[in-house]
């Protein structure tokens, strides 16, 4: 078994543990820690942001739609400042917490706001135009909150600088077409990006897995093998790299 497969299995095992032991499905809330049982402390912004980031990685690694669905379910509502933009560190449900802050320092670990910005941009690349715009709008509001900090001391927020770059530089994405007989996945894509569902329906039955590389709503011709996809990606990266 390769190191990639070992890492993938370990990551899925960790995610399953969190969902079984640290997540309350009825309230859709995370617990902060676990030792002989989940702690009473609720999850903070960092707990949610880093978990969502990991779930998106797992989805990209294995394509299991459940990871993506959980990531979307965890995003936004609990910590988002809908009036001022950005994310608070705490959910705001404890009356004893008199001051809610928005972390703005990427130290040994990135701040929850920086990771949340990256998560939103990644989700924006998945959704159709309307939902994608909503994600990007939240990122723009977040960056506006920290604009002074970014301008005067950008070295303190390197990951948030990356988020700003990702937001304003045209992105590429790989669309892996799904099996049109998979009703759960088809329902998700019908509701969130009908173009991908249409790609799945139009896939020739003898070639059930095809990949496209898309940028600015334009997609390459489909490829059907990992080697062909790797070659296509290498060509695109080479073409985009500045000349020596």
XYZ file of C-alpha atoms in Angstrom:
244
model
C 0.000 0.000 0.000
C 1.393 3.407 -0.979
C 1.925 6.273 1.460
C -0.899 8.124 -0.318
C -3.331 5.266 0.341
C -2.198 4.957 3.971
C -2.626 8.697 4.495
C -6.049 8.620 2.849
C -7.283 5.786 5.060
C -5.921 7.451 8.200
C -7.634 10.717 7.271
C -10.966 8.992 6.683
C -10.620 7.156 9.994
C -10.013 10.465 11.791
C -12.992 12.113 10.082
C -15.259 9.190 10.970
C -14.131 9.416 14.607
C -14.955 13.126 14.732
C -18.380 12.550 13.222
C -19.183 9.674 15.591
C -17.698 11.070 18.822
C -17.428 14.850 18.517
C -20.432 15.797 16.409
C -24.052 16.127 17.484
C -26.078 15.352 14.376
C -29.325 16.656 15.895
C -27.947 20.137 16.605
C -25.279 19.968 13.875
C -22.662 21.179 16.358
C -19.109 20.103 17.136
C -17.568 19.514 20.545
C -14.160 21.081 21.122
C -12.221 18.039 22.368
C -12.455 14.402 23.423
C -11.043 12.449 26.356
C -13.045 9.505 27.629
C -15.976 11.210 25.972
C -16.704 14.532 24.275
C -16.021 17.704 26.251
C -18.809 20.072 27.248
C -16.997 22.926 25.531
C -18.496 23.752 22.127
C -16.394 23.841 19.010
C -14.746 27.128 18.092
C -14.201 28.684 14.678
C -10.831 26.961 14.290
C -12.422 23.554 14.951
C -14.984 24.090 12.217
C -12.663 25.756 9.695
C -9.933 23.126 9.914
C -12.438 20.260 9.808
C -14.140 21.719 6.721
C -10.742 22.105 5.072
C -9.959 18.464 5.799
C -13.352 17.297 4.529
C -12.812 19.127 1.241
C -9.413 17.431 0.976
C -11.045 14.061 1.601
C -13.657 14.730 -1.066
C -10.959 15.656 -3.571
C -8.929 12.597 -2.551
C -11.674 10.021 -2.892
C -14.715 11.731 -4.339
C -17.069 10.525 -1.598
C -19.974 12.947 -1.707
C -20.698 12.530 2.027
C -17.542 14.455 2.937
C -18.566 17.350 0.730
C -22.118 17.375 2.103
C -20.831 17.521 5.669
C -18.401 20.330 4.828
C -21.218 22.413 3.332
C -23.430 21.697 6.343
C -20.758 22.988 8.747
C -19.954 26.159 6.805
C -21.052 29.695 7.709
C -24.073 29.973 9.949
C -22.635 29.611 13.441
C -19.721 32.058 13.313
C -20.362 34.316 10.321
C -20.835 38.015 11.105
C -23.589 38.713 8.601
C -23.510 42.447 9.208
C -19.813 43.168 9.599
C -18.219 40.342 7.607
C -15.653 37.785 8.706
C -15.998 35.105 11.366
C -16.107 35.298 15.150
C -14.068 32.797 17.167
C -17.055 31.768 19.285
C -20.655 30.947 18.311
C -22.238 33.674 20.436
C -24.612 31.396 22.326
C -22.940 31.677 25.742
C -24.179 34.799 27.593
C -21.065 34.730 29.805
C -18.891 35.559 26.776
C -19.007 39.353 26.704
C -16.673 39.950 23.777
C -16.509 38.030 20.518
C -13.288 38.529 18.578
C -12.159 37.803 15.022
C -8.710 36.227 14.937
C -6.339 37.853 12.452
C -2.960 36.178 12.932
C -1.542 33.231 10.989
C 1.025 31.891 13.423
C 2.176 28.293 13.831
C -1.399 27.503 12.833
C -3.361 29.709 10.417
C -6.237 31.705 11.844
C -9.773 30.416 11.516
C -10.666 33.378 9.300
C -7.849 32.622 6.859
C -8.804 28.951 6.630
C -12.488 29.872 6.284
C -11.636 32.166 3.364
C -9.806 29.337 1.592
C -12.725 26.983 2.276
C -15.222 29.415 0.757
C -13.143 29.838 -2.385
C -12.888 26.075 -2.780
C -16.645 25.722 -2.342
C -17.214 28.523 -4.849
C -15.406 26.448 -7.473
C -17.909 23.634 -6.920
C -21.201 25.527 -7.000
C -23.068 27.083 -9.902
C -22.896 30.818 -10.587
C -25.435 31.984 -7.976
C -24.132 29.968 -5.028
C -20.551 30.522 -6.141
C -21.132 34.284 -6.064
C -22.484 34.008 -2.522
C -19.327 32.258 -1.333
C -17.095 34.792 -3.058
C -19.102 37.660 -1.607
C -18.483 36.334 1.906
C -14.758 36.139 1.144
C -14.771 39.725 -0.128
C -16.489 40.888 3.066
C -13.976 38.936 5.148
C -11.010 40.475 3.326
C -12.533 43.928 3.771
C -12.651 43.384 7.549
C -8.918 42.685 7.599
C -7.926 45.107 4.824
C -5.879 47.414 7.059
C -4.074 44.467 8.610
C -3.338 42.993 5.185
C -1.998 46.287 3.840
C 0.129 47.237 6.836
C 1.331 43.843 8.075
C 0.635 41.223 5.428
C 3.414 39.014 6.829
C 1.106 38.322 9.785
C -1.567 36.827 7.502
C 0.195 34.804 4.781
C -2.678 32.360 4.273
C -5.209 35.176 4.006
C -2.953 36.730 1.354
C -3.172 33.410 -0.494
C -6.965 33.570 -0.214
C -6.969 37.056 -1.750
C -4.795 35.794 -4.586
C -7.058 32.791 -5.171
C -10.145 35.006 -5.198
C -8.936 37.424 -7.857
C -6.791 35.148 -10.056
C -8.717 32.912 -12.505
C -8.859 29.420 -11.073
C -8.818 26.015 -12.690
C -10.737 23.031 -11.498
C -11.037 19.393 -12.406
C -14.551 18.059 -12.828
C -14.728 14.309 -12.370
C -17.928 13.116 -13.932
C -20.020 10.834 -11.782
C -22.103 7.755 -12.436
C -25.567 8.992 -13.521
C -27.047 5.971 -11.743
C -25.747 7.282 -8.406
C -28.917 9.051 -7.285
C -27.381 10.695 -4.202
C -24.626 12.372 -6.171
C -26.886 13.271 -9.064
C -29.374 14.926 -6.707
C -26.583 16.980 -5.135
C -25.248 18.202 -8.474
C -28.720 18.909 -9.843
C -29.287 21.238 -6.889
C -25.832 22.818 -6.797
C -24.322 22.690 -10.287
C -26.587 21.375 -13.022
C -23.771 21.507 -15.589
C -21.929 18.706 -13.812
C -25.105 16.623 -13.644
C -25.566 17.161 -17.375
C -21.979 16.047 -18.013
C -22.691 12.849 -16.091
C -25.857 12.142 -18.073
C -24.088 12.697 -21.387
C -21.130 10.462 -20.513
C -20.848 7.506 -22.942
C -21.683 4.263 -21.109
C -18.442 2.607 -22.251
C -16.432 5.456 -20.696
C -18.163 6.121 -17.359
C -15.351 8.206 -15.849
C -14.204 11.325 -17.690
C -12.376 14.416 -16.504
C -12.358 18.001 -17.755
C -10.127 20.884 -16.714
C -12.186 24.074 -16.543
C -11.359 27.757 -16.226
C -13.638 30.781 -16.592
C -16.574 28.463 -17.448
C -14.630 26.931 -20.375
C -13.672 23.261 -20.242
C -11.114 21.135 -22.042
C -12.134 18.074 -24.057
C -12.666 15.069 -21.764
C -9.877 12.667 -20.826
C -10.513 9.160 -19.546
C -7.285 7.966 -17.914
C -5.216 9.267 -14.972
C -2.188 9.514 -17.259
C -4.016 11.663 -19.797
C -5.317 13.940 -17.030
C -1.811 14.301 -15.586
C -0.438 15.193 -19.015
C -3.196 17.760 -19.597
C -2.604 19.390 -16.208
C 1.146 19.533 -16.812
C 0.585 21.265 -20.157
C -1.719 23.838 -18.597
C 0.699 24.541 -15.745
C 3.602 24.883 -18.186
C 1.622 27.259 -20.401
C 0.686 29.407 -17.408
C 4.216 29.584 -15.980
C 6.155 32.792 -16.741
C 8.949 32.473 -19.261
C 12.457 32.247 -17.865
